[in-house]
Amino acid sequence: MSAPRDYEDIPGTYVYDSERGRVGYQLNQFCMSLNQPENRAAFKANEALYLDRFPLTAEQRETVLKRDWLGMLKVGGNIYYTIKIAFCDGLTFQDVAGMMCGMPKDEYAKMMLAGGRAPEGNLYKEPR
């Protein structure tokens, strides 16, 4: 990756930009393959073997196998693609969003219905 961008300081997420798109291209291609029922079945039958079909980095592969949802975004995954893995696991977007926030999905839903996180303390990783 190139020099850190000012939006890299947003806590709790990784902004998907052109560079992440380039780095995560193969990861997102893998995710897109899960649109096909036969590919979902092959992935669920042997995840590691199925991942061998794609030239993923070791870190990308590890995030998929560990279901490190936030980690997948860090290594170039796009949430609209990586959520396809969650759907294979029978999870909802709300399940994954809760995991990414470190809270149960019901608590996550309650927070979102109340307007989301307060901006105080959630704009930057380091105090400014």
PDB file of C-alpha atoms in Angstrom:
ATOM      1  CA  MET A   1       0.000   0.000   0.000  1.00  0.00           C
ATOM      2  CA  SER A   2       1.082   3.566  -0.551  1.00  0.00           C
ATOM      3  CA  ALA A   3       1.401   6.305   2.054  1.00  0.00           C
ATOM      4  CA  PRO A   4      -1.378   6.320   4.654  1.00  0.00           C
ATOM      5  CA  ARG A   5      -4.326   8.469   3.751  1.00  0.00           C
ATOM      6  CA  ASP A   6      -6.073  10.754   6.221  1.00  0.00           C
ATOM      7  CA  TYR A   7      -9.127   8.495   6.271  1.00  0.00           C
ATOM      8  CA  GLU A   8      -7.020   5.583   7.544  1.00  0.00           C
ATOM      9  CA  ASP A   9      -7.487   7.150  10.977  1.00  0.00           C
ATOM     10  CA  ILE A  10     -11.210   6.300  11.150  1.00  0.00           C
ATOM     11  CA  PRO A  11     -11.653   3.777  13.963  1.00  0.00           C
ATOM     12  CA  GLY A  12     -13.384   0.459  13.406  1.00  0.00           C
ATOM     13  CA  THR A  13     -13.243   0.210   9.627  1.00  0.00           C
ATOM     14  CA  TYR A  14     -11.100   0.413   6.513  1.00  0.00           C
ATOM     15  CA  VAL A  15     -12.161   2.653   3.677  1.00  0.00           C
ATOM     16  CA  TYR A  16     -12.451   0.847   0.369  1.00  0.00           C
ATOM     17  CA  ASP A  17     -10.592   2.921  -2.173  1.00  0.00           C
ATOM     18  CA  SER A  18      -8.922   2.278  -5.521  1.00  0.00           C
ATOM     19  CA  GLU A  19      -5.793   0.904  -3.899  1.00  0.00           C
ATOM     20  CA  ARG A  20      -7.715  -1.539  -1.716  1.00  0.00           C
ATOM     21  CA  GLY A  21      -9.706  -2.492  -4.791  1.00  0.00           C
ATOM     22  CA  ARG A  22      -6.495  -3.327  -6.621  1.00  0.00           C
ATOM     23  CA  VAL A  23      -5.022  -5.263  -3.711  1.00  0.00           C
ATOM     24  CA  GLY A  24      -8.270  -7.111  -3.036  1.00  0.00           C
ATOM     25  CA  TYR A  25      -9.200  -7.937  -6.605  1.00  0.00           C
ATOM     26  CA  GLN A  26      -8.651 -11.697  -6.277  1.00  0.00           C
ATOM     27  CA  LEU A  27     -10.328 -11.815  -2.866  1.00  0.00           C
ATOM     28  CA  ASN A  28     -13.379 -10.112  -4.303  1.00  0.00           C
ATOM     29  CA  GLN A  29     -13.319 -12.410  -7.334  1.00  0.00           C
ATOM     30  CA  PHE A  30     -13.405 -15.375  -4.954  1.00  0.00           C
ATOM     31  CA  CYS A  31     -16.387 -13.821  -3.172  1.00  0.00           C
ATOM     32  CA  MET A  32     -18.171 -13.240  -6.476  1.00  0.00           C
ATOM     33  CA  SER A  33     -17.674 -16.895  -7.376  1.00  0.00           C
ATOM     34  CA  LEU A  34     -19.984 -17.730  -4.490  1.00  0.00           C
ATOM     35  CA  ASN A  35     -22.901 -16.422  -6.534  1.00  0.00           C
ATOM     36  CA  GLN A  36     -22.984 -19.827  -8.218  1.00  0.00           C
ATOM     37  CA  PRO A  37     -24.639 -22.608  -6.192  1.00  0.00           C
ATOM     38  CA  GLU A  38     -22.083 -25.225  -7.272  1.00  0.00           C
ATOM     39  CA  ASN A  39     -19.248 -22.967  -6.080  1.00  0.00           C
ATOM     40  CA  ARG A  40     -20.917 -22.415  -2.702  1.00  0.00           C
ATOM     41  CA  ALA A  41     -21.218 -26.177  -2.318  1.00  0.00           C
ATOM     42  CA  ALA A  42     -17.559 -26.704  -3.240  1.00  0.00           C
ATOM     43  CA  PHE A  43     -16.460 -23.990  -0.814  1.00  0.00           C
ATOM     44  CA  LYS A  44     -18.505 -25.428   2.040  1.00  0.00           C
ATOM     45  CA  ALA A  45     -17.225 -28.945   1.293  1.00  0.00           C
ATOM     46  CA  ASN A  46     -13.558 -27.939   1.582  1.00  0.00           C
ATOM     47  CA  GLU A  47     -12.861 -24.266   2.109  1.00  0.00           C
ATOM     48  CA  ALA A  48      -9.070 -24.465   1.933  1.00  0.00           C
ATOM     49  CA  LEU A  49      -9.136 -26.496  -1.271  1.00  0.00           C
ATOM     50  CA  TYR A  50     -11.635 -24.139  -2.877  1.00  0.00           C
ATOM     51  CA  LEU A  51      -9.512 -21.121  -1.964  1.00  0.00           C
ATOM     52  CA  ASP A  52      -6.599 -22.711  -3.836  1.00  0.00           C
ATOM     53  CA  ARG A  53      -8.424 -21.749  -7.042  1.00  0.00           C
ATOM     54  CA  PHE A  54      -7.642 -18.079  -6.367  1.00  0.00           C
ATOM     55  CA  PRO A  55      -4.238 -16.386  -6.068  1.00  0.00           C
ATOM     56  CA  LEU A  56      -4.934 -14.888  -2.645  1.00  0.00           C
ATOM     57  CA  THR A  57      -2.243 -13.596  -0.334  1.00  0.00           C
ATOM     58  CA  ALA A  58      -1.635 -15.614   2.822  1.00  0.00           C
ATOM     59  CA  GLU A  59      -3.279 -12.854   4.849  1.00  0.00           C
ATOM     60  CA  GLN A  60      -6.367 -12.762   2.628  1.00  0.00           C
ATOM     61  CA  ARG A  61      -6.689 -16.521   2.843  1.00  0.00           C
ATOM     62  CA  GLU A  62      -6.346 -16.464   6.620  1.00  0.00           C
ATOM     63  CA  THR A  63      -9.011 -13.784   7.046  1.00  0.00           C
ATOM     64  CA  VAL A  64     -11.469 -15.857   5.005  1.00  0.00           C
ATOM     65  CA  LEU A  65     -10.784 -19.098   6.873  1.00  0.00           C
ATOM     66  CA  LYS A  66     -11.014 -17.350  10.250  1.00  0.00           C
ATOM     67  CA  ARG A  67     -14.035 -15.288   9.188  1.00  0.00           C
ATOM     68  CA  ASP A  68     -12.175 -12.165  10.214  1.00  0.00           C
ATOM     69  CA  TRP A  69     -14.747  -9.815   8.694  1.00  0.00           C
ATOM     70  CA  LEU A  70     -12.940  -6.586   9.484  1.00  0.00           C
ATOM     71  CA  GLY A  71      -9.617  -8.144   8.468  1.00  0.00           C
ATOM     72  CA  MET A  72     -11.068  -8.938   5.043  1.00  0.00           C
ATOM     73  CA  LEU A  73     -11.750  -5.232   4.542  1.00  0.00           C
ATOM     74  CA  LYS A  74      -8.206  -4.392   5.604  1.00  0.00           C
ATOM     75  CA  VAL A  75      -6.735  -6.691   2.934  1.00  0.00           C
ATOM     76  CA  GLY A  76      -8.880  -5.301   0.127  1.00  0.00           C
ATOM     77  CA  GLY A  77     -12.232  -6.974   0.510  1.00  0.00           C
ATOM     78  CA  ASN A  78     -15.309  -4.994  -0.349  1.00  0.00           C
ATOM     79  CA  ILE A  79     -18.158  -5.490   2.120  1.00  0.00           C
ATOM     80  CA  TYR A  80     -20.633  -6.057  -0.709  1.00  0.00           C
ATOM     81  CA  TYR A  81     -18.502  -8.993  -1.849  1.00  0.00           C
ATOM     82  CA  THR A  82     -17.298 -10.388   1.472  1.00  0.00           C
ATOM     83  CA  ILE A  83     -20.864 -10.571   2.774  1.00  0.00           C
ATOM     84  CA  LYS A  84     -21.383 -13.413   0.285  1.00  0.00           C
ATOM     85  CA  ILE A  85     -19.199 -15.571   2.560  1.00  0.00           C
ATOM     86  CA  ALA A  86     -21.470 -14.713   5.478  1.00  0.00           C
ATOM     87  CA  PHE A  87     -24.524 -15.702   3.470  1.00  0.00           C
ATOM     88  CA  CYS A  88     -22.858 -19.080   2.794  1.00  0.00           C
ATOM     89  CA  ASP A  89     -22.576 -19.451   6.562  1.00  0.00           C
ATOM     90  CA  GLY A  90     -26.244 -18.602   7.082  1.00  0.00           C
ATOM     91  CA  LEU A  91     -25.425 -15.236   8.623  1.00  0.00           C
ATOM     92  CA  THR A  92     -27.143 -11.943   7.939  1.00  0.00           C
ATOM     93  CA  PHE A  93     -25.598  -8.577   7.301  1.00  0.00           C
ATOM     94  CA  GLN A  94     -26.707  -7.578  10.792  1.00  0.00           C
ATOM     95  CA  ASP A  95     -24.821 -10.568  12.273  1.00  0.00           C
ATOM     96  CA  VAL A  96     -21.617  -9.528  10.513  1.00  0.00           C
ATOM     97  CA  ALA A  97     -21.990  -5.832  11.293  1.00  0.00           C
ATOM     98  CA  GLY A  98     -22.434  -6.699  14.953  1.00  0.00           C
ATOM     99  CA  MET A  99     -19.294  -8.876  14.881  1.00  0.00           C
ATOM    100  CA  MET A 100     -17.349  -6.088  13.212  1.00  0.00           C
ATOM    101  CA  CYS A 101     -18.460  -3.732  15.976  1.00  0.00           C
ATOM    102  CA  GLY A 102     -17.770  -6.274  18.701  1.00  0.00           C
ATOM    103  CA  MET A 103     -21.358  -6.471  19.879  1.00  0.00           C
ATOM    104  CA  PRO A 104     -24.273  -8.916  19.596  1.00  0.00           C
ATOM    105  CA  LYS A 105     -26.498  -8.330  16.587  1.00  0.00           C
ATOM    106  CA  ASP A 106     -29.486  -7.300  18.720  1.00  0.00           C
ATOM    107  CA  GLU A 107     -27.368  -4.693  20.471  1.00  0.00           C
ATOM    108  CA  TYR A 108     -26.035  -3.538  17.101  1.00  0.00           C
ATOM    109  CA  ALA A 109     -29.578  -3.219  15.738  1.00  0.00           C
ATOM    110  CA  LYS A 110     -30.655  -1.245  18.802  1.00  0.00           C
ATOM    111  CA  MET A 111     -27.700   1.115  18.361  1.00  0.00           C
ATOM    112  CA  MET A 112     -28.485   1.664  14.693  1.00  0.00           C
ATOM    113  CA  LEU A 113     -32.181   2.237  15.332  1.00  0.00           C
ATOM    114  CA  ALA A 114     -31.166   4.866  17.881  1.00  0.00           C
ATOM    115  CA  GLY A 115     -29.166   6.723  15.225  1.00  0.00           C
ATOM    116  CA  GLY A 116     -25.840   4.871  15.242  1.00  0.00           C
ATOM    117  CA  ARG A 117     -22.672   5.598  17.140  1.00  0.00           C
ATOM    118  CA  ALA A 118     -22.171   9.023  18.591  1.00  0.00           C
ATOM    119  CA  PRO A 119     -19.453  10.866  16.672  1.00  0.00           C
ATOM    120  CA  GLU A 120     -17.653  11.791  19.903  1.00  0.00           C
ATOM    121  CA  GLY A 121     -14.609   9.560  20.207  1.00  0.00           C
ATOM    122  CA  ASN A 122     -15.375   7.718  16.983  1.00  0.00           C
ATOM    123  CA  LEU A 123     -13.947  10.041  14.348  1.00  0.00           C
ATOM    124  CA  TYR A 124     -10.223   9.358  14.757  1.00  0.00           C
ATOM    125  CA  LYS A 125      -8.101   6.581  16.238  1.00  0.00           C
ATOM    126  CA  GLU A 126      -5.776   9.108  17.862  1.00  0.00           C
ATOM    127  CA  PRO A 127      -6.928  12.280  19.645  1.00  0.00           C
ATOM    128  CA  ARG A 128      -6.490  15.419  17.555  1.00  0.00           C
TER     129      ARG A 128
END
